[in-house]
Every structure is written in structure tokens, then in C-alpha cells.
Amino acid sequence: MKRVAILISGSGSNMVALAEHMLAGTVARPVLVLSNVPGAGGLAKAEALGIPTAVVDHRDFAGDRAAFEAALINTVDHSAPDAICLAGFMRILTPKFIGHYEGRMLNIHPSLLPKYKGLHTHDRAIEAGDAEAGCSVHEVTADLDGGPVLGQARVPVLAKDGPEDLAARVLPMEHRLYPMVLERFLAGDRSRIDLSSSLSINDVSP
Ligand code: GRF
């Protein structure tokens, strides 16, 4: 069984989707959920799922990024993962950390990469008048949000959408896409997955 560590900073809804998919199957198991934020909502959810958790608080390292990442690596490697999933993990990682996990680390980003790397992706898609938006799962490389894209999910942008509406439409697609990409990735299959959502009635009602 493959061993997967998941890094979070917040609510952990993608972590739950990944963990539940793994726990329902026979391919992999979540062996660690680590948060850089003490008390992150995802930690309680992981504990409820019986997954070992850890906190490595970046604020304990007073800006010493190398020391923070050394503590991260020490904690993550203790769980001996085959793969690492960043899931709402909000710290920028240095090439040193990324190099340590080269070829076995994934991230989910809430845009149709290569569009809108970085933050505020839904605001930017709406501002640009895009007809569609979505999320991407990619391998993590030193190029921030720039690694090979292994899967994407598309949703329509509606005229009335604010960023929260779009986020609410994209998030469930993230929860479908990420587990599918992870499973293929663990099997050594890097063929791309593309999903799109059909509009549901509550999206089109006035
Ligand atoms: C999601 O939009 C995800 O794409 C981004 O962080 C947001 C929250 O994710 N990476 P989660 O609920 O903490 O998994």
C-alpha cells in the first residue's frame, strides 16, 4: 500500500477528499496530515479519520525558512511517504524542500494553469471576463505553480458570479479531481485527466 502525507494550512476539504478516497480503496493510505497552522480545521478532521497529525508552526522559526523546512522534512520523512500532497498548504517552499521530494509531490491550484498562478485566482478570472475557470493538479517543481499539469477540471463562470460563487463551484471539482490524479500518479501513470462540470439547475436559476 502506498503511503501518502498531506500538508494543509486550513479547512482541509481537499485532504478529506483525498483521505476518504484512499481509505475506501486498496491502493494507498494517508499516513500523516501536517499543518503549519496550529488548530487548522483540517487537523480535527484528520484525527476523526484516524490519521496521525502533526503541526510544524512556521512562526516558531522566526523567518528562518531553512530551519522551518528542515523541521518539515524531519516530520514528513518520519512517516516515510511515497508521495506528498499539498492541499491548501499556504507556505512557499524553497527549491531545497522541493528537491528533497522531487518527482513525488503534488499540489492543487484553483485555476486553469498556466493561467493565474499565485493568489486570488477566482477574482482574476472574473476580472478578465473568462467564460470558464477551474482547478489544476500539478507536480510540484521549483517553478511556483508551474510544474507539469496532471489534471484539470473546468466550470463555467456565470455573469452573476463573485469570487465566492466561483470558489463554491470549483471546490467540489477539486475534490473529484485530486483523488483521481493521485491514484494514477501512484501507479506511475502521468497521463492527464480532464473533467468538466455540467451546469446544475441551481446554477442557472435566476
Ligand atoms: C482551495 O481552493 C484549494 O484549491 C486551495 O486552497 C483552498 C482551500 O482548500 N489550494 P482546502 O479546503 O483547505 O483543501
PDB file of C-alpha atoms and ligand atoms in Angstrom:
ATOM      1  CA  MET A   1       0.000   0.000   0.000  1.00  0.00           C
ATOM      2  CA  LYS A   2       1.401   3.385  -0.958  1.00  0.00           C
ATOM      3  CA  ARG A   3       1.949   5.882   1.872  1.00  0.00           C
ATOM      4  CA  VAL A   4       0.756   9.468   1.376  1.00  0.00           C
ATOM      5  CA  ALA A   5       1.488  12.522   3.534  1.00  0.00           C
ATOM      6  CA  ILE A   6      -0.818  15.532   3.158  1.00  0.00           C
ATOM      7  CA  LEU A   7       0.180  19.112   4.026  1.00  0.00           C
ATOM      8  CA  ILE A   8      -2.527  21.629   4.925  1.00  0.00           C
ATOM      9  CA  SER A   9      -2.910  25.114   6.360  1.00  0.00           C
ATOM     10  CA  GLY A  10      -6.683  25.447   6.720  1.00  0.00           C
ATOM     11  CA  SER A  11     -10.033  23.691   6.447  1.00  0.00           C
ATOM     12  CA  GLY A  12      -8.550  20.637   4.737  1.00  0.00           C
ATOM     13  CA  SER A  13     -11.515  19.849   2.481  1.00  0.00           C
ATOM     14  CA  ASN A  14      -9.135  18.541  -0.196  1.00  0.00           C
ATOM     15  CA  MET A  15      -7.308  16.497   2.452  1.00  0.00           C
ATOM     16  CA  VAL A  16     -10.634  14.906   3.454  1.00  0.00           C
ATOM     17  CA  ALA A  17     -11.441  14.087  -0.168  1.00  0.00           C
ATOM     18  CA  LEU A  18      -8.008  12.505  -0.663  1.00  0.00           C
ATOM     19  CA  ALA A  19      -8.109  10.611   2.637  1.00  0.00           C
ATOM     20  CA  GLU A  20     -11.625   9.258   2.169  1.00  0.00           C
ATOM     21  CA  HIS A  21     -10.789   8.112  -1.354  1.00  0.00           C
ATOM     22  CA  MET A  22      -7.663   6.295  -0.134  1.00  0.00           C
ATOM     23  CA  LEU A  23      -9.404   4.759   2.889  1.00  0.00           C
ATOM     24  CA  ALA A  24     -12.177   3.409   0.628  1.00  0.00           C
ATOM     25  CA  GLY A  25      -9.644   1.778  -1.677  1.00  0.00           C
ATOM     26  CA  THR A  26      -6.705  -0.634  -1.643  1.00  0.00           C
ATOM     27  CA  VAL A  27      -4.028   1.451  -3.367  1.00  0.00           C
ATOM     28  CA  ALA A  28      -2.862   3.895  -0.722  1.00  0.00           C
ATOM     29  CA  ARG A  29      -3.255   5.122   2.843  1.00  0.00           C
ATOM     30  CA  PRO A  30      -2.915   8.609   4.318  1.00  0.00           C
ATOM     31  CA  VAL A  31      -0.072   8.262   6.859  1.00  0.00           C
ATOM     32  CA  LEU A  32       0.236  11.887   8.009  1.00  0.00           C
ATOM     33  CA  VAL A  33      -1.669  15.166   7.915  1.00  0.00           C
ATOM     34  CA  LEU A  34       0.667  18.038   8.751  1.00  0.00           C
ATOM     35  CA  SER A  35      -0.364  21.652   9.228  1.00  0.00           C
ATOM     36  CA  ASN A  36       1.840  24.716   9.548  1.00  0.00           C
ATOM     37  CA  VAL A  37      -1.056  26.362  11.390  1.00  0.00           C
ATOM     38  CA  PRO A  38      -1.895  25.095  14.895  1.00  0.00           C
ATOM     39  CA  GLY A  39      -5.617  24.441  15.251  1.00  0.00           C
ATOM     40  CA  ALA A  40      -6.264  24.368  11.498  1.00  0.00           C
ATOM     41  CA  GLY A  41      -9.724  22.926  10.888  1.00  0.00           C
ATOM     42  CA  GLY A  42      -8.298  20.082   8.853  1.00  0.00           C
ATOM     43  CA  LEU A  43      -6.400  18.686  11.861  1.00  0.00           C
ATOM     44  CA  ALA A  44      -9.599  17.738  13.710  1.00  0.00           C
ATOM     45  CA  LYS A  45     -10.992  16.207  10.516  1.00  0.00           C
ATOM     46  CA  ALA A  46      -7.832  14.127  10.088  1.00  0.00           C
ATOM     47  CA  GLU A  47      -7.991  12.955  13.706  1.00  0.00           C
ATOM     48  CA  ALA A  48     -11.646  11.990  13.199  1.00  0.00           C
ATOM     49  CA  LEU A  49     -10.497   9.869  10.251  1.00  0.00           C
ATOM     50  CA  GLY A  50      -7.840   8.207  12.440  1.00  0.00           C
ATOM     51  CA  ILE A  51      -4.928   9.774  10.555  1.00  0.00           C
ATOM     52  CA  PRO A  52      -1.767  10.755  12.513  1.00  0.00           C
ATOM     53  CA  THR A  53      -1.386  14.533  12.587  1.00  0.00           C
ATOM     54  CA  ALA A  54       1.432  16.982  13.249  1.00  0.00           C
ATOM     55  CA  VAL A  55       1.918  20.725  13.471  1.00  0.00           C
ATOM     56  CA  VAL A  56       5.103  22.491  12.393  1.00  0.00           C
ATOM     57  CA  ASP A  57       4.358  26.136  13.046  1.00  0.00           C
ATOM     58  CA  HIS A  58       6.379  28.398  10.730  1.00  0.00           C
ATOM     59  CA  ARG A  59       6.076  31.167  13.338  1.00  0.00           C
ATOM     60  CA  ASP A  60       8.310  29.147  15.693  1.00  0.00           C
ATOM     61  CA  PHE A  61      11.191  29.668  13.271  1.00  0.00           C
ATOM     62  CA  ALA A  62      11.063  33.471  13.191  1.00  0.00           C
ATOM     63  CA  GLY A  63      11.651  33.823   9.482  1.00  0.00           C
ATOM     64  CA  ASP A  64      14.350  31.139   9.295  1.00  0.00           C
ATOM     65  CA  ARG A  65      12.839  29.361   6.311  1.00  0.00           C
ATOM     66  CA  ALA A  66      15.628  26.782   6.143  1.00  0.00           C
ATOM     67  CA  ALA A  67      15.045  25.765   9.779  1.00  0.00           C
ATOM     68  CA  PHE A  68      11.283  25.591   9.218  1.00  0.00           C
ATOM     69  CA  GLU A  69      11.735  23.378   6.170  1.00  0.00           C
ATOM     70  CA  ALA A  70      14.260  21.167   7.977  1.00  0.00           C
ATOM     71  CA  ALA A  71      11.630  20.577  10.676  1.00  0.00           C
ATOM     72  CA  LEU A  72       9.010  19.922   7.992  1.00  0.00           C
ATOM     73  CA  ILE A  73      11.253  17.376   6.253  1.00  0.00           C
ATOM     74  CA  ASN A  74      12.077  15.675   9.545  1.00  0.00           C
ATOM     75  CA  THR A  75       8.390  15.302  10.433  1.00  0.00           C
ATOM     76  CA  VAL A  76       7.271  14.283   6.952  1.00  0.00           C
ATOM     77  CA  ASP A  77      10.098  11.759   6.474  1.00  0.00           C
ATOM     78  CA  HIS A  78       9.242  10.178   9.820  1.00  0.00           C
ATOM     79  CA  SER A  79       6.030   8.968   8.136  1.00  0.00           C
ATOM     80  CA  ALA A  80       8.091   7.515   5.244  1.00  0.00           C
ATOM     81  CA  PRO A  81       5.743   8.718   2.482  1.00  0.00           C
ATOM     82  CA  ASP A  82       5.791   7.528  -1.119  1.00  0.00           C
ATOM     83  CA  ALA A  83       4.030  10.752  -2.124  1.00  0.00           C
ATOM     84  CA  ILE A  84       3.269  14.146  -0.626  1.00  0.00           C
ATOM     85  CA  CYS A  85       0.086  16.085  -1.431  1.00  0.00           C
ATOM     86  CA  LEU A  86      -0.069  19.833  -0.803  1.00  0.00           C
ATOM     87  CA  ALA A  87      -3.741  20.579  -0.141  1.00  0.00           C
ATOM     88  CA  GLY A  88      -4.443  24.160   0.766  1.00  0.00           C
ATOM     89  CA  PHE A  89      -0.876  24.484   2.068  1.00  0.00           C
ATOM     90  CA  MET A  90      -0.120  28.175   2.045  1.00  0.00           C
ATOM     91  CA  ARG A  91       3.655  28.412   2.536  1.00  0.00           C
ATOM     92  CA  ILE A  92       6.040  28.974  -0.351  1.00  0.00           C
ATOM     93  CA  LEU A  93       8.548  26.094  -0.424  1.00  0.00           C
ATOM     94  CA  THR A  94      12.178  26.550  -1.412  1.00  0.00           C
ATOM     95  CA  PRO A  95      13.939  24.540  -4.144  1.00  0.00           C
ATOM     96  CA  LYS A  96      15.740  22.662  -1.340  1.00  0.00           C
ATOM     97  CA  PHE A  97      12.494  21.273   0.077  1.00  0.00           C
ATOM     98  CA  ILE A  98      11.073  20.642  -3.385  1.00  0.00           C
ATOM     99  CA  GLY A  99      14.284  18.911  -4.457  1.00  0.00           C
ATOM    100  CA  HIS A 100      14.051  16.582  -1.475  1.00  0.00           C
ATOM    101  CA  TYR A 101      10.630  15.390  -2.704  1.00  0.00           C
ATOM    102  CA  GLU A 102      11.280  15.808  -6.426  1.00  0.00           C
ATOM    103  CA  GLY A 103       9.025  13.640  -8.532  1.00  0.00           C
ATOM    104  CA  ARG A 104       6.710  12.634  -5.695  1.00  0.00           C
ATOM    105  CA  MET A 105       4.924  15.837  -4.646  1.00  0.00           C
ATOM    106  CA  LEU A 106       1.597  17.161  -5.990  1.00  0.00           C
ATOM    107  CA  ASN A 107      -0.365  20.359  -5.462  1.00  0.00           C
ATOM    108  CA  ILE A 108      -3.858  21.527  -6.293  1.00  0.00           C
ATOM    109  CA  HIS A 109      -4.227  25.079  -7.517  1.00  0.00           C
ATOM    110  CA  PRO A 110      -7.610  26.799  -8.034  1.00  0.00           C
ATOM    111  CA  SER A 111      -7.112  27.966 -11.622  1.00  0.00           C
ATOM    112  CA  LEU A 112      -6.723  26.563 -15.130  1.00  0.00           C
ATOM    113  CA  LEU A 113      -2.920  26.711 -15.155  1.00  0.00           C
ATOM    114  CA  PRO A 114      -0.869  28.198 -16.653  1.00  0.00           C
ATOM    115  CA  LYS A 115      -3.402  30.993 -16.139  1.00  0.00           C
ATOM    116  CA  TYR A 116      -3.466  32.756 -12.769  1.00  0.00           C
ATOM    117  CA  LYS A 117      -0.507  31.370 -10.866  1.00  0.00           C
ATOM    118  CA  GLY A 118      -0.377  32.733  -7.321  1.00  0.00           C
ATOM    119  CA  LEU A 119      -3.279  34.057  -5.275  1.00  0.00           C
ATOM    120  CA  HIS A 120      -6.798  35.484  -5.806  1.00  0.00           C
ATOM    121  CA  THR A 121      -7.318  33.236  -8.815  1.00  0.00           C
ATOM    122  CA  HIS A 122     -11.122  33.456  -8.921  1.00  0.00           C
ATOM    123  CA  ASP A 123     -11.129  37.255  -8.668  1.00  0.00           C
ATOM    124  CA  ARG A 124      -8.686  37.388 -11.571  1.00  0.00           C
ATOM    125  CA  ALA A 125     -10.721  35.037 -13.779  1.00  0.00           C
ATOM    126  CA  ILE A 126     -13.862  37.101 -13.157  1.00  0.00           C
ATOM    127  CA  GLU A 127     -11.997  40.375 -13.729  1.00  0.00           C
ATOM    128  CA  ALA A 128     -10.695  39.032 -17.030  1.00  0.00           C
ATOM    129  CA  GLY A 129     -14.225  38.097 -18.119  1.00  0.00           C
ATOM    130  CA  ASP A 130     -13.278  34.443 -18.601  1.00  0.00           C
ATOM    131  CA  ALA A 131     -16.132  32.160 -19.651  1.00  0.00           C
ATOM    132  CA  GLU A 132     -14.706  29.310 -17.605  1.00  0.00           C
ATOM    133  CA  ALA A 133     -12.475  28.690 -14.617  1.00  0.00           C
ATOM    134  CA  GLY A 134     -11.427  25.664 -12.604  1.00  0.00           C
ATOM    135  CA  CYS A 135      -8.577  23.885 -10.876  1.00  0.00           C
ATOM    136  CA  SER A 136      -5.359  22.098 -11.744  1.00  0.00           C
ATOM    137  CA  VAL A 137      -3.361  19.315 -10.096  1.00  0.00           C
ATOM    138  CA  HIS A 138       0.323  19.559 -10.935  1.00  0.00           C
ATOM    139  CA  GLU A 139       3.655  18.102  -9.928  1.00  0.00           C
ATOM    140  CA  VAL A 140       5.491  20.498  -7.622  1.00  0.00           C
ATOM    141  CA  THR A 141       8.728  21.849  -9.062  1.00  0.00           C
ATOM    142  CA  ALA A 142      10.835  24.893  -8.204  1.00  0.00           C
ATOM    143  CA  ASP A 143       8.698  26.881 -10.677  1.00  0.00           C
ATOM    144  CA  LEU A 144       5.857  28.116  -8.394  1.00  0.00           C
ATOM    145  CA  ASP A 145       2.538  26.683  -9.664  1.00  0.00           C
ATOM    146  CA  GLY A 146       4.458  25.802 -12.816  1.00  0.00           C
ATOM    147  CA  GLY A 147       5.063  22.063 -12.671  1.00  0.00           C
ATOM    148  CA  PRO A 148       3.640  19.579 -15.204  1.00  0.00           C
ATOM    149  CA  VAL A 149      -0.175  19.640 -15.065  1.00  0.00           C
ATOM    150  CA  LEU A 150      -1.579  16.138 -14.472  1.00  0.00           C
ATOM    151  CA  GLY A 151      -5.252  17.071 -14.345  1.00  0.00           C
ATOM    152  CA  GLN A 152      -7.713  19.901 -14.753  1.00  0.00           C
ATOM    153  CA  ALA A 153     -11.401  20.443 -14.035  1.00  0.00           C
ATOM    154  CA  ARG A 154     -13.413  23.201 -15.747  1.00  0.00           C
ATOM    155  CA  VAL A 155     -16.530  25.036 -14.593  1.00  0.00           C
ATOM    156  CA  PRO A 156     -18.484  27.862 -16.246  1.00  0.00           C
ATOM    157  CA  VAL A 157     -18.186  31.424 -14.946  1.00  0.00           C
ATOM    158  CA  LEU A 158     -21.654  32.992 -14.710  1.00  0.00           C
ATOM    159  CA  ALA A 159     -22.427  36.680 -15.119  1.00  0.00           C
ATOM    160  CA  LYS A 160     -23.617  36.993 -11.525  1.00  0.00           C
ATOM    161  CA  ASP A 161     -20.556  35.285 -10.064  1.00  0.00           C
ATOM    162  CA  GLY A 162     -18.496  36.813  -7.295  1.00  0.00           C
ATOM    163  CA  PRO A 163     -15.272  35.049  -6.247  1.00  0.00           C
ATOM    164  CA  GLU A 164     -17.090  33.095  -3.516  1.00  0.00           C
ATOM    165  CA  ASP A 165     -19.647  31.764  -6.013  1.00  0.00           C
ATOM    166  CA  LEU A 166     -16.881  30.624  -8.314  1.00  0.00           C
ATOM    167  CA  ALA A 167     -14.893  29.094  -5.448  1.00  0.00           C
ATOM    168  CA  ALA A 168     -18.011  27.199  -4.361  1.00  0.00           C
ATOM    169  CA  ARG A 169     -18.397  25.829  -7.894  1.00  0.00           C
ATOM    170  CA  VAL A 170     -14.711  24.894  -8.253  1.00  0.00           C
ATOM    171  CA  LEU A 171     -14.144  23.287  -4.844  1.00  0.00           C
ATOM    172  CA  PRO A 172     -16.322  20.187  -5.405  1.00  0.00           C
ATOM    173  CA  MET A 173     -14.473  19.651  -8.677  1.00  0.00           C
ATOM    174  CA  GLU A 174     -11.171  19.816  -6.764  1.00  0.00           C
ATOM    175  CA  HIS A 175     -12.461  17.073  -4.501  1.00  0.00           C
ATOM    176  CA  ARG A 176     -13.244  14.891  -7.538  1.00  0.00           C
ATOM    177  CA  LEU A 177     -10.074  15.648  -9.495  1.00  0.00           C
ATOM    178  CA  TYR A 178      -7.335  15.396  -6.867  1.00  0.00           C
ATOM    179  CA  PRO A 179      -8.035  11.780  -5.756  1.00  0.00           C
ATOM    180  CA  MET A 180      -8.245  10.640  -9.383  1.00  0.00           C
ATOM    181  CA  VAL A 181      -4.908  12.228 -10.256  1.00  0.00           C
ATOM    182  CA  LEU A 182      -3.258  10.902  -7.076  1.00  0.00           C
ATOM    183  CA  GLU A 183      -4.335   7.344  -7.818  1.00  0.00           C
ATOM    184  CA  ARG A 184      -2.903   7.469 -11.342  1.00  0.00           C
ATOM    185  CA  PHE A 185       0.246   9.210 -10.093  1.00  0.00           C
ATOM    186  CA  LEU A 186       0.860   6.469  -7.509  1.00  0.00           C
ATOM    187  CA  ALA A 187       0.560   3.896 -10.296  1.00  0.00           C
ATOM    188  CA  GLY A 188       3.262   5.763 -12.214  1.00  0.00           C
ATOM    189  CA  ASP A 189       0.722   6.952 -14.768  1.00  0.00           C
ATOM    190  CA  ARG A 190       1.168  10.613 -15.666  1.00  0.00           C
ATOM    191  CA  SER A 191      -1.494  10.683 -18.379  1.00  0.00           C
ATOM    192  CA  ARG A 192      -3.632  13.789 -17.977  1.00  0.00           C
ATOM    193  CA  ILE A 193      -7.190  13.821 -16.575  1.00  0.00           C
ATOM    194  CA  ASP A 194      -9.674  16.471 -17.733  1.00  0.00           C
ATOM    195  CA  LEU A 195     -13.069  16.938 -16.065  1.00  0.00           C
ATOM    196  CA  SER A 196     -15.776  19.492 -16.701  1.00  0.00           C
ATOM    197  CA  SER A 197     -18.906  20.208 -14.742  1.00  0.00           C
ATOM    198  CA  SER A 198     -22.322  20.350 -16.354  1.00  0.00           C
ATOM    199  CA  LEU A 199     -24.345  23.287 -15.117  1.00  0.00           C
ATOM    200  CA  SER A 200     -26.717  22.233 -12.332  1.00  0.00           C
ATOM    201  CA  ILE A 201     -30.215  23.724 -12.125  1.00  0.00           C
ATOM    202  CA  ASN A 202     -29.280  25.919  -9.164  1.00  0.00           C
ATOM    203  CA  ASP A 203     -26.540  27.478 -11.274  1.00  0.00           C
ATOM    204  CA  VAL A 204     -28.927  28.666 -13.982  1.00  0.00           C
ATOM    205  CA  SER A 205     -31.995  29.658 -11.980  1.00  0.00           C
ATOM    206  CA  PRO A 206     -32.432  33.477 -11.900  1.00  0.00           C
TER     207      PRO A 206
HETATM  208  C1  GRF B   1      -8.823  25.517  -2.252  1.00  0.00           C
HETATM  209  O1  GRF B   1      -9.339  26.497  -3.129  1.00  0.00           O
HETATM  210  C2  GRF B   1      -7.605  24.914  -2.879  1.00  0.00           C
HETATM  211  O2  GRF B   1      -7.633  24.946  -4.287  1.00  0.00           O
HETATM  212  C3  GRF B   1      -6.509  25.801  -2.410  1.00  0.00           C
HETATM  213  O3  GRF B   1      -6.854  26.102  -1.046  1.00  0.00           O
HETATM  214  C4  GRF B   1      -8.299  26.188  -0.977  1.00  0.00           C
HETATM  215  C5  GRF B   1      -8.795  25.537   0.306  1.00  0.00           C
HETATM  216  O4  GRF B   1      -8.510  24.191   0.230  1.00  0.00           O
HETATM  217  N1  GRF B   1      -5.245  25.130  -2.517  1.00  0.00           N
HETATM  218  P1  GRF B   1      -8.860  23.183   1.468  1.00  0.00           P
HETATM  219  O5  GRF B   1     -10.359  23.308   1.737  1.00  0.00           O
HETATM  220  O6  GRF B   1      -8.072  23.653   2.675  1.00  0.00           O
HETATM  221  O7  GRF B   1      -8.478  21.849   0.955  1.00  0.00           O
END
